[in-house]
PDB file of C-alpha atoms in Angstrom:
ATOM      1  CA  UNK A  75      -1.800  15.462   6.201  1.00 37.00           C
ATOM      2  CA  UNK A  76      -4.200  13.357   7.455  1.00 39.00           C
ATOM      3  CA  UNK A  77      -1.676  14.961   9.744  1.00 35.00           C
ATOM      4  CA  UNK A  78      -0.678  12.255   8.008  1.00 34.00           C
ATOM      5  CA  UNK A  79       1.895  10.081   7.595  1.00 34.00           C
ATOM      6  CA  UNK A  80      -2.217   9.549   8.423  1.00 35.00           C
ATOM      7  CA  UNK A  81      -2.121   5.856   8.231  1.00 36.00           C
ATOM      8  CA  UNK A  82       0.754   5.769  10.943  1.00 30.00           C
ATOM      9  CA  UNK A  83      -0.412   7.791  14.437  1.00 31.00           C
ATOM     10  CA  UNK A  84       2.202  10.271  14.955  1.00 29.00           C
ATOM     11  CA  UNK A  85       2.471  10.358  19.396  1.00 29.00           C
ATOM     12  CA  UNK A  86      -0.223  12.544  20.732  1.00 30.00           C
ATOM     13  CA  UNK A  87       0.897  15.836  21.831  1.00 29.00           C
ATOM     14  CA  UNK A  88       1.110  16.991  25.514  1.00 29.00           C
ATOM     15  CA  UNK A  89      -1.694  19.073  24.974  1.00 31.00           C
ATOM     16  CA  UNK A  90      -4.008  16.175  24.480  1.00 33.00           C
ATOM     17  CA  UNK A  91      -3.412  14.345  27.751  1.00 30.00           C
ATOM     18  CA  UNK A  92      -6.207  15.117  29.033  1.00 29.00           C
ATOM     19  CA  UNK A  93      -8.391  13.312  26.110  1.00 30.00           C
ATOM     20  CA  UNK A  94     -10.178  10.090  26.281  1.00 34.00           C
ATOM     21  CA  UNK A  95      -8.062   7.458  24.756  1.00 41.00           C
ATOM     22  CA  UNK A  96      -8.760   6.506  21.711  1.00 48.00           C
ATOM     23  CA  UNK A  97      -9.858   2.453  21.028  1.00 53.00           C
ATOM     24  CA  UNK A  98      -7.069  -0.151  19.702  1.00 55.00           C
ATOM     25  CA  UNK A  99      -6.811  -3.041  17.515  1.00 56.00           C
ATOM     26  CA  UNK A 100      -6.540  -6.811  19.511  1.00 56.00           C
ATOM     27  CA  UNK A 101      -5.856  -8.876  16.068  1.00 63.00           C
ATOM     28  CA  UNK A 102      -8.951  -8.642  13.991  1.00 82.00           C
ATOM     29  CA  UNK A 103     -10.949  -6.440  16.367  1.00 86.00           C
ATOM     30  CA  UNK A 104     -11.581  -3.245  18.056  1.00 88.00           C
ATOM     31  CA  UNK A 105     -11.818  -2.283  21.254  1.00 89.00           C
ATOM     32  CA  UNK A 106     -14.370   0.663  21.442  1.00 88.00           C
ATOM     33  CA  UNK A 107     -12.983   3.555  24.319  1.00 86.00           C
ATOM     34  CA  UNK A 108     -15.170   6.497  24.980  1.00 82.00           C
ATOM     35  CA  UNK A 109     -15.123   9.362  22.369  1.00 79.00           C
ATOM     36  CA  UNK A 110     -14.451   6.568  19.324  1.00 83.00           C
ATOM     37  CA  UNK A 111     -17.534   6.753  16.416  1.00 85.00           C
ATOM     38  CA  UNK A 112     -17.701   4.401  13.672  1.00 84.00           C
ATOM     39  CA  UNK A 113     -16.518   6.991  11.523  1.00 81.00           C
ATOM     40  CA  UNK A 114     -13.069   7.584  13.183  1.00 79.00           C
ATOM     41  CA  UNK A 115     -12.423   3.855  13.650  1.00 84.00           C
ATOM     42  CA  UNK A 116     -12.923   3.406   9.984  1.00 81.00           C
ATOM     43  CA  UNK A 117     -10.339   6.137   9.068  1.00 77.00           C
ATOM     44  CA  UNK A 118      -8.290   4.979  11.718  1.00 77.00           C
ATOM     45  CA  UNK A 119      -8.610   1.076  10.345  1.00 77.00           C
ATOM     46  CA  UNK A 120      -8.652   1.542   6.670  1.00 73.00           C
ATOM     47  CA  UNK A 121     -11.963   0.410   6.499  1.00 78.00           C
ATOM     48  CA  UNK A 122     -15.050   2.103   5.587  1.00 80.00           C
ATOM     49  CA  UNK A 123     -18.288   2.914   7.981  1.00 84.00           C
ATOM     50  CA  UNK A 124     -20.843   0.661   5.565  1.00 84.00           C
ATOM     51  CA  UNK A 125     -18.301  -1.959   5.383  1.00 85.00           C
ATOM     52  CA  UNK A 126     -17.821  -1.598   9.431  1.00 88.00           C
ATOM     53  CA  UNK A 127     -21.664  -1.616   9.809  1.00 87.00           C
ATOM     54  CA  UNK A 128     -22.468  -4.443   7.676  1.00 88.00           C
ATOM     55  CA  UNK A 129     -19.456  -6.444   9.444  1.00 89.00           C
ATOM     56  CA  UNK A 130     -21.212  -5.903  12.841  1.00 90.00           C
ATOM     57  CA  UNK A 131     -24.830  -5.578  12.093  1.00 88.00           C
ATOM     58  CA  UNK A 132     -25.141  -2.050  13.013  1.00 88.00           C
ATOM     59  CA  UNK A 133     -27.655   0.400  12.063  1.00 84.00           C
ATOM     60  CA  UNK A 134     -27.863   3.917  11.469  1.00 78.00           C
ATOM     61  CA  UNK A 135     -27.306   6.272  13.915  1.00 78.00           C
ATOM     62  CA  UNK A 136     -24.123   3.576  14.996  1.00 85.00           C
ATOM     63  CA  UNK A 137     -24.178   4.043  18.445  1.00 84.00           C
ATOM     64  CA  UNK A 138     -21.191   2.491  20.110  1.00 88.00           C
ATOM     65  CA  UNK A 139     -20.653   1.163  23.925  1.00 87.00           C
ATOM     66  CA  UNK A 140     -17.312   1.767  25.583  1.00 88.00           C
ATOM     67  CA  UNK A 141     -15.815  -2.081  25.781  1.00 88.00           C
ATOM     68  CA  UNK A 142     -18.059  -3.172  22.725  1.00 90.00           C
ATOM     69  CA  UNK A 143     -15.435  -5.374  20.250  1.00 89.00           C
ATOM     70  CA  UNK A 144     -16.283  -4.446  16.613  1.00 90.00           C
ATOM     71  CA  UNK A 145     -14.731  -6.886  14.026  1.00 89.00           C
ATOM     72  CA  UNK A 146     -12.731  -5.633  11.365  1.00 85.00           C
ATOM     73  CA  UNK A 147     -11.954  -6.844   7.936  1.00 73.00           C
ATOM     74  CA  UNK A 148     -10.072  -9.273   6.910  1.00 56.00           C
ATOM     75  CA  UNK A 149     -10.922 -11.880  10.301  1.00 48.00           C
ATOM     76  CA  UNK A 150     -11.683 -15.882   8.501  1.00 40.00           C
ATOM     77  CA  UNK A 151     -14.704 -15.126  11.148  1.00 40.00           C
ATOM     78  CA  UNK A 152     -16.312 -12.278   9.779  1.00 37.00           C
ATOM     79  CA  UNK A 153     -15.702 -13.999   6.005  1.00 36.00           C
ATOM     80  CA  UNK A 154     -17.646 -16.829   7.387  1.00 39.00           C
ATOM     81  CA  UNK A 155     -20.265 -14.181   9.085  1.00 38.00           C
ATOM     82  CA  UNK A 156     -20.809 -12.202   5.795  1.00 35.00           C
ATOM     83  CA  UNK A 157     -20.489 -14.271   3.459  1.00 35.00           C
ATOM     84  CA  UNK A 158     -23.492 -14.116   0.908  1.00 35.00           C
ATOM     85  CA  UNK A 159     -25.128 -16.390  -2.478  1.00 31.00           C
ATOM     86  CA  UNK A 160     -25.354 -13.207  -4.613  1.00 34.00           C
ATOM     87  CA  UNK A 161     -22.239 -11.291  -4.293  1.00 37.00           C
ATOM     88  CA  UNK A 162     -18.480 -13.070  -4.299  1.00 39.00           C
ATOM     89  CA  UNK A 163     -15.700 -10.325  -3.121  1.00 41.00           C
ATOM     90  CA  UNK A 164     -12.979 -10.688  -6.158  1.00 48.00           C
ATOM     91  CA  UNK A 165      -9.751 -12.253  -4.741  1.00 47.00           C
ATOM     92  CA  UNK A 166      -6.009 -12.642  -5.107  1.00 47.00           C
ATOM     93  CA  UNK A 167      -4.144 -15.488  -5.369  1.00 47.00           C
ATOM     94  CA  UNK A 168      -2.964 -15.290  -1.772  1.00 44.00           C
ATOM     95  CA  UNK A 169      -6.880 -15.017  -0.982  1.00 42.00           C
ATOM     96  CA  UNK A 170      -6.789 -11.533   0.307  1.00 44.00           C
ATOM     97  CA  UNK A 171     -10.060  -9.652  -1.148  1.00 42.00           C
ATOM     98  CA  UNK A 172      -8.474  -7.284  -3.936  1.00 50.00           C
ATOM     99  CA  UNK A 173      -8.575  -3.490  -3.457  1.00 61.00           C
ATOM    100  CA  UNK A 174     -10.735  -1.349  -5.491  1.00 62.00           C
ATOM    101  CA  UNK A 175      -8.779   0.302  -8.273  1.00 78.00           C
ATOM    102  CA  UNK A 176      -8.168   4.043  -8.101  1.00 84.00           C
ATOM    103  CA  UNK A 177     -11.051   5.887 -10.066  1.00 88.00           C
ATOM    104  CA  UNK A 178      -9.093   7.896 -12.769  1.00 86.00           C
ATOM    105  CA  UNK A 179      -7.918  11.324 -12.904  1.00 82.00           C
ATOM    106  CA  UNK A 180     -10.570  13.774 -13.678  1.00 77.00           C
ATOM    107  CA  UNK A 181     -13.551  11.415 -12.496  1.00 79.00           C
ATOM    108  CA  UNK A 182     -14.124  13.747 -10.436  1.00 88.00           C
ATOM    109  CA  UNK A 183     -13.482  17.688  -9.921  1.00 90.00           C
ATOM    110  CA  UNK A 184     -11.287  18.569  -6.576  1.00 96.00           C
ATOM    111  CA  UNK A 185     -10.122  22.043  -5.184  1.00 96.00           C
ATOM    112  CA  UNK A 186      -6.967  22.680  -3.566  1.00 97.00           C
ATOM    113  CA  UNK A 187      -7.576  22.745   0.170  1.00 98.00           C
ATOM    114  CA  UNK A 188      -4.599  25.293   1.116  1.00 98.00           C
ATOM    115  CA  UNK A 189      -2.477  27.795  -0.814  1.00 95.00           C
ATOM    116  CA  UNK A 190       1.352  26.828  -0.284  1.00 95.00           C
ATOM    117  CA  UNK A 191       3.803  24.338  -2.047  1.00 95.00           C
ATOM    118  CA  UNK A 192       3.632  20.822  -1.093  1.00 96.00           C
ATOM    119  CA  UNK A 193       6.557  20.131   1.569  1.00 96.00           C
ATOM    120  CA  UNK A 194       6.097  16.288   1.370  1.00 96.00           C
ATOM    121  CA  UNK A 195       4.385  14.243  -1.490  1.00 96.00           C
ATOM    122  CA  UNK A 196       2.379  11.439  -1.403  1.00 96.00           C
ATOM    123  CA  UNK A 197       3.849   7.901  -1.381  1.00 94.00           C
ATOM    124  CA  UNK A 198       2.223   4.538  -1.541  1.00 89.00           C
ATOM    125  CA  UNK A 199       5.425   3.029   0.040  1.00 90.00           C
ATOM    126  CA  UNK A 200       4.659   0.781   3.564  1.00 86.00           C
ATOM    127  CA  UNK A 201       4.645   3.371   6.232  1.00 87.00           C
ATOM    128  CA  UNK A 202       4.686   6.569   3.330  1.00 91.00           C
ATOM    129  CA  UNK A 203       2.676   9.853   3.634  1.00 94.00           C
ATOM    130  CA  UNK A 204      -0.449   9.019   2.704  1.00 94.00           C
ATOM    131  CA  UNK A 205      -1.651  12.125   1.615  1.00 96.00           C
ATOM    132  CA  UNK A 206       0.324  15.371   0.792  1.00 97.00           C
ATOM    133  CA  UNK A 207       1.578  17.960   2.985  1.00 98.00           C
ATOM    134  CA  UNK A 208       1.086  21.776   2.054  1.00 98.00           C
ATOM    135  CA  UNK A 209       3.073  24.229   3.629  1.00 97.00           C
ATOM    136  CA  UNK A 210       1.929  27.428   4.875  1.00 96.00           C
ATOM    137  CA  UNK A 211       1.272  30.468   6.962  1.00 97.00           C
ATOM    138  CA  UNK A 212      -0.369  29.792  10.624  1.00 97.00           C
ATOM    139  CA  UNK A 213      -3.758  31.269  10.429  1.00 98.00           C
ATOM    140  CA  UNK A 214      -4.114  30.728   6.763  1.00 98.00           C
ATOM    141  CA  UNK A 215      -7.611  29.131   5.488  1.00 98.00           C
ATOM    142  CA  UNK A 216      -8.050  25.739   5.040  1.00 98.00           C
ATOM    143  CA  UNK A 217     -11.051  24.583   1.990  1.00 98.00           C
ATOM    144  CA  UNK A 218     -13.136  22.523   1.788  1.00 98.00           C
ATOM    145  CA  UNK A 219     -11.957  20.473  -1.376  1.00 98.00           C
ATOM    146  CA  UNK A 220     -15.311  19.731  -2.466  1.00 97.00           C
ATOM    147  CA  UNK A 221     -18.617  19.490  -1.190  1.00 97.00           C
ATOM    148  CA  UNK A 222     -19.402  17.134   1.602  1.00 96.00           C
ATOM    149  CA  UNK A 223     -20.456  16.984   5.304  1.00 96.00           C
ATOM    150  CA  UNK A 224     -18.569  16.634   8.427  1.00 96.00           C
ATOM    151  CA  UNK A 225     -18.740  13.284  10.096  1.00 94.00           C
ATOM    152  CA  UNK A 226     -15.386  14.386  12.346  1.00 94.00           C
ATOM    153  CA  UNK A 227     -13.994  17.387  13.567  1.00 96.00           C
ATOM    154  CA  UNK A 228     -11.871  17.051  16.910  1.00 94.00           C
ATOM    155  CA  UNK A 229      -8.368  16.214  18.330  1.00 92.00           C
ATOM    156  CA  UNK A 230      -8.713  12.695  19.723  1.00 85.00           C
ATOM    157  CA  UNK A 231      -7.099  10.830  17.045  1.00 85.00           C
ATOM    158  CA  UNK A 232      -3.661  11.152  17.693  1.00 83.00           C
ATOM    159  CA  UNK A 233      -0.891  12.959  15.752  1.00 88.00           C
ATOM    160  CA  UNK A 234      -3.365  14.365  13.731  1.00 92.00           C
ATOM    161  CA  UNK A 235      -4.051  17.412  15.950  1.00 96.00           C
ATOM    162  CA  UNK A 236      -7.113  19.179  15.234  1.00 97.00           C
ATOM    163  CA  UNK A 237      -8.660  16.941  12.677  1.00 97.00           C
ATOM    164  CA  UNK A 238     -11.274  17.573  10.079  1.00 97.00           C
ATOM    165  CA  UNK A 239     -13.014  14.518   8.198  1.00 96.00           C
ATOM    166  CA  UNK A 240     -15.726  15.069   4.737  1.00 97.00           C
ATOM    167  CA  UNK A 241     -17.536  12.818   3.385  1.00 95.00           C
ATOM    168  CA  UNK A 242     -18.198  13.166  -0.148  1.00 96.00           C
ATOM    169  CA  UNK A 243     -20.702  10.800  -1.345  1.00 91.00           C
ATOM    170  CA  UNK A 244     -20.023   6.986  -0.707  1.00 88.00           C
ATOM    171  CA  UNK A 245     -16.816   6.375  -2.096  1.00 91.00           C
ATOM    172  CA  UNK A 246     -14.559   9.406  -1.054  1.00 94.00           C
ATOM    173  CA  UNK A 247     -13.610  10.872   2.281  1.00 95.00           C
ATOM    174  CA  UNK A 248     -10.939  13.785   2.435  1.00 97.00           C
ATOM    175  CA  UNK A 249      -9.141  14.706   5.471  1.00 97.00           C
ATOM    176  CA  UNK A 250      -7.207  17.991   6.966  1.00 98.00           C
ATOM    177  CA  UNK A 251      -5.140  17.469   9.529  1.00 97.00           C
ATOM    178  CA  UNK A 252      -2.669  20.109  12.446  1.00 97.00           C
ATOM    179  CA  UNK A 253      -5.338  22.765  12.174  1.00 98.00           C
ATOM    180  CA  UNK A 254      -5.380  26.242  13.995  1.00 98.00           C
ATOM    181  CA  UNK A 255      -8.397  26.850  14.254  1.00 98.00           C
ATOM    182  CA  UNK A 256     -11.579  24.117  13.355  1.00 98.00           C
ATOM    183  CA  UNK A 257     -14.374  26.208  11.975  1.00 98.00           C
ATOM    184  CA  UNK A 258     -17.054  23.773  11.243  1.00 98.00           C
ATOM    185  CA  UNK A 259     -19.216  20.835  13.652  1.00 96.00           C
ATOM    186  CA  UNK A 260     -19.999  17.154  12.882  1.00 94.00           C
ATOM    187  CA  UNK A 261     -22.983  16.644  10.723  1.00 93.00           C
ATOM    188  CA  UNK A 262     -22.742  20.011   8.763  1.00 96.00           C
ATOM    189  CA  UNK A 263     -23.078  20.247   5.387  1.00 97.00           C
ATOM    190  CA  UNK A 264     -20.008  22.395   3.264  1.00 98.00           C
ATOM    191  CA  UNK A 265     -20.052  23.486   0.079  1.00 97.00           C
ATOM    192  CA  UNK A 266     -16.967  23.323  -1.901  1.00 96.00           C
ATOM    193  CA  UNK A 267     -14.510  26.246  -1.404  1.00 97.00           C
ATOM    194  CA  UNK A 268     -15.593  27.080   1.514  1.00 98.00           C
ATOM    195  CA  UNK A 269     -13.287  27.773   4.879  1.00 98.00           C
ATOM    196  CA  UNK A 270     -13.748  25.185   7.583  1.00 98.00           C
ATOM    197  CA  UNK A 271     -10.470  25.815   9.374  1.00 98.00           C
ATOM    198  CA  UNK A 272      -7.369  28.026   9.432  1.00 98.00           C
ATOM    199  CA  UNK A 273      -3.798  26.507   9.466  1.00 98.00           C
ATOM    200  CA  UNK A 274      -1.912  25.575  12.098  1.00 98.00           C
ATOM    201  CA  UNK A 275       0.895  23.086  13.701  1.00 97.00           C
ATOM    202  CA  UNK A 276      -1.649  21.019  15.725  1.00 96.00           C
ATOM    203  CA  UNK A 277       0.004  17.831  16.513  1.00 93.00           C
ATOM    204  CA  UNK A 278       3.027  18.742  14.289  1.00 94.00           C
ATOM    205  CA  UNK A 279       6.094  20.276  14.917  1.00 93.00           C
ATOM    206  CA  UNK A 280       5.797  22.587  11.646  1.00 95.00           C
ATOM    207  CA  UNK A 281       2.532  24.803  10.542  1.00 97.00           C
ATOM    208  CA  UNK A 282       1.415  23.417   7.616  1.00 97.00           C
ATOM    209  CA  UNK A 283      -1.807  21.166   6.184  1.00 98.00           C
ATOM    210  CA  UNK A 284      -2.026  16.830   5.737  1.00 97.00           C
ATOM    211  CA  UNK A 285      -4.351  16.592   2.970  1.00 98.00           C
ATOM    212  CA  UNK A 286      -5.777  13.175   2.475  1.00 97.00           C
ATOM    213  CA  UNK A 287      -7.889  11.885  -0.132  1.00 96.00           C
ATOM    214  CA  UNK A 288      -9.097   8.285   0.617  1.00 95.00           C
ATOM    215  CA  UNK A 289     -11.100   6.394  -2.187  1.00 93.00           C
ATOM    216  CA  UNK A 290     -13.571   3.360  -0.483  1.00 87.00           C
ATOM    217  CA  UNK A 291     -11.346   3.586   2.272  1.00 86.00           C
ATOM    218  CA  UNK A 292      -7.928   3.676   0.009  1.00 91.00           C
ATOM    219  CA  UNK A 293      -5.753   6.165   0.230  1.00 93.00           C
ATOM    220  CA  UNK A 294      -4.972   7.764  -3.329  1.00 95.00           C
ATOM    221  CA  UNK A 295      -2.329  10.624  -4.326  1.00 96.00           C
ATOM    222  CA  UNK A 296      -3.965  14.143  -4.213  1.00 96.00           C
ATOM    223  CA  UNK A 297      -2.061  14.949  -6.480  1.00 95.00           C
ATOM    224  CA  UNK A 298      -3.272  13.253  -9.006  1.00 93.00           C
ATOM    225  CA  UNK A 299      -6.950  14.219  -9.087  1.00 94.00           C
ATOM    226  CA  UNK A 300      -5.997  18.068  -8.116  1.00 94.00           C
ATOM    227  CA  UNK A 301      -5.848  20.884 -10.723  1.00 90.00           C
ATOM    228  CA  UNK A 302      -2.275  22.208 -11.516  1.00 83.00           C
ATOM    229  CA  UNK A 303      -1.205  24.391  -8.701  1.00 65.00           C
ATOM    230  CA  UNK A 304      -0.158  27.990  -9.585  1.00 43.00           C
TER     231      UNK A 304
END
């Protein structure tokens, strides 16, 4: 899902030539290209849009300019640059800021996204599937798994194919990746349960759904936090 061995780009498909290329990392910055928006270079970074914004002094509604170099986390600079008397980020011993622990299972009530088995699990392994991977029917609906609004719905981020992003709140973003059909536009509102695409093989080589959950940024197992499947 997140078409997703997410966290690793899959190659873009030849269908998406034609697309604006998407903006790339130079050490402990971004390069913005035209089409990127703070909320796919987030995703795309394993950061988080506040965290991105406060990082770069942006303000709501984050408008980007093409060549505009946005720092990212983890740069001694932007320590220096963000630094503040009231609030210490909690550290490791190698001095990297720790991640925040999963919330537990049940903290929060998820629906399955797609009917189908799940062809590949989640792993937390370097370079794993960070989400889950539901097999399926092409043309079957894709749900929302819980209410939220879309901040992304396109094709430009590659080996995702046609890419849904919902954000749930601050903390929680879930992502469905190699859809069919997308059946909802950025900034909508969805309720939970409701069809906002139909399944496909979008920048995949099988028909099927990447289902991502991502926690402040983190990718967590679906599974986990999912009812039982039938």
């Amino acid at each position: 899902m997140l078409c997703l061995c997410f966290s690793l780009l899959l190659t873009a498909c030849s269908s998406n030539k034609s697309l604006p290329e998407q903006g790339s990392y130079s050490g402990p910055t971004w390069t913005v290209k035209r089409g990127d928006t703070l909320w796919r270079i987030a995703y795309s970074s394993g950061s988080s849009v506040k965290e991105l914004a406060r990082l770069n002094n942006l303000s709501a509604p984050y408008t980007l300019a093409v060549g505009q170099k946005l720092r990212l986390k983890g740069s001694a600079t932007t320590a220096k640059s963000t630094r503040t008397a009231k609030a210490t980020p909690r550290k490791t011993s190698s001095g990297a800021v720790a991640k925040a622990a999963p919330p537990p299972a049940g903290s929060r009530c998820w629906r399955w996204p797609a009917q189908g088995k799940v062809a590949l699990p989640f792993s937390s392994a370097q370079g794993g599937n960070k989400g889950i991977d539901i097999g399926g029917q092409r043309g079957a609906p894709i749900y929302a798994a819980g209410a939220g609004k879309v901040v992304y719905a396109g094709n430009r981020l590659r080996g995702y194919g046609n890419l849904i992003l919902l954000k749930h709140g601050e903390d929680y973003i879930t992502a469905y990746g190699h859809n069919e059909r997308i059946l909802v536009t950025e900034g909508q509102q969805v309720k939970a349960g409701q069809q906002i695409a139909t399944m496909g093989s979008s920048g995949a080589s099988k028909v099927g759904l990447h289902f991502q959950i991502r926690y402040r940024a983190t990718a967590i197992d679906p599974q986990r936090y999912l009812p039982p499947s039938c």
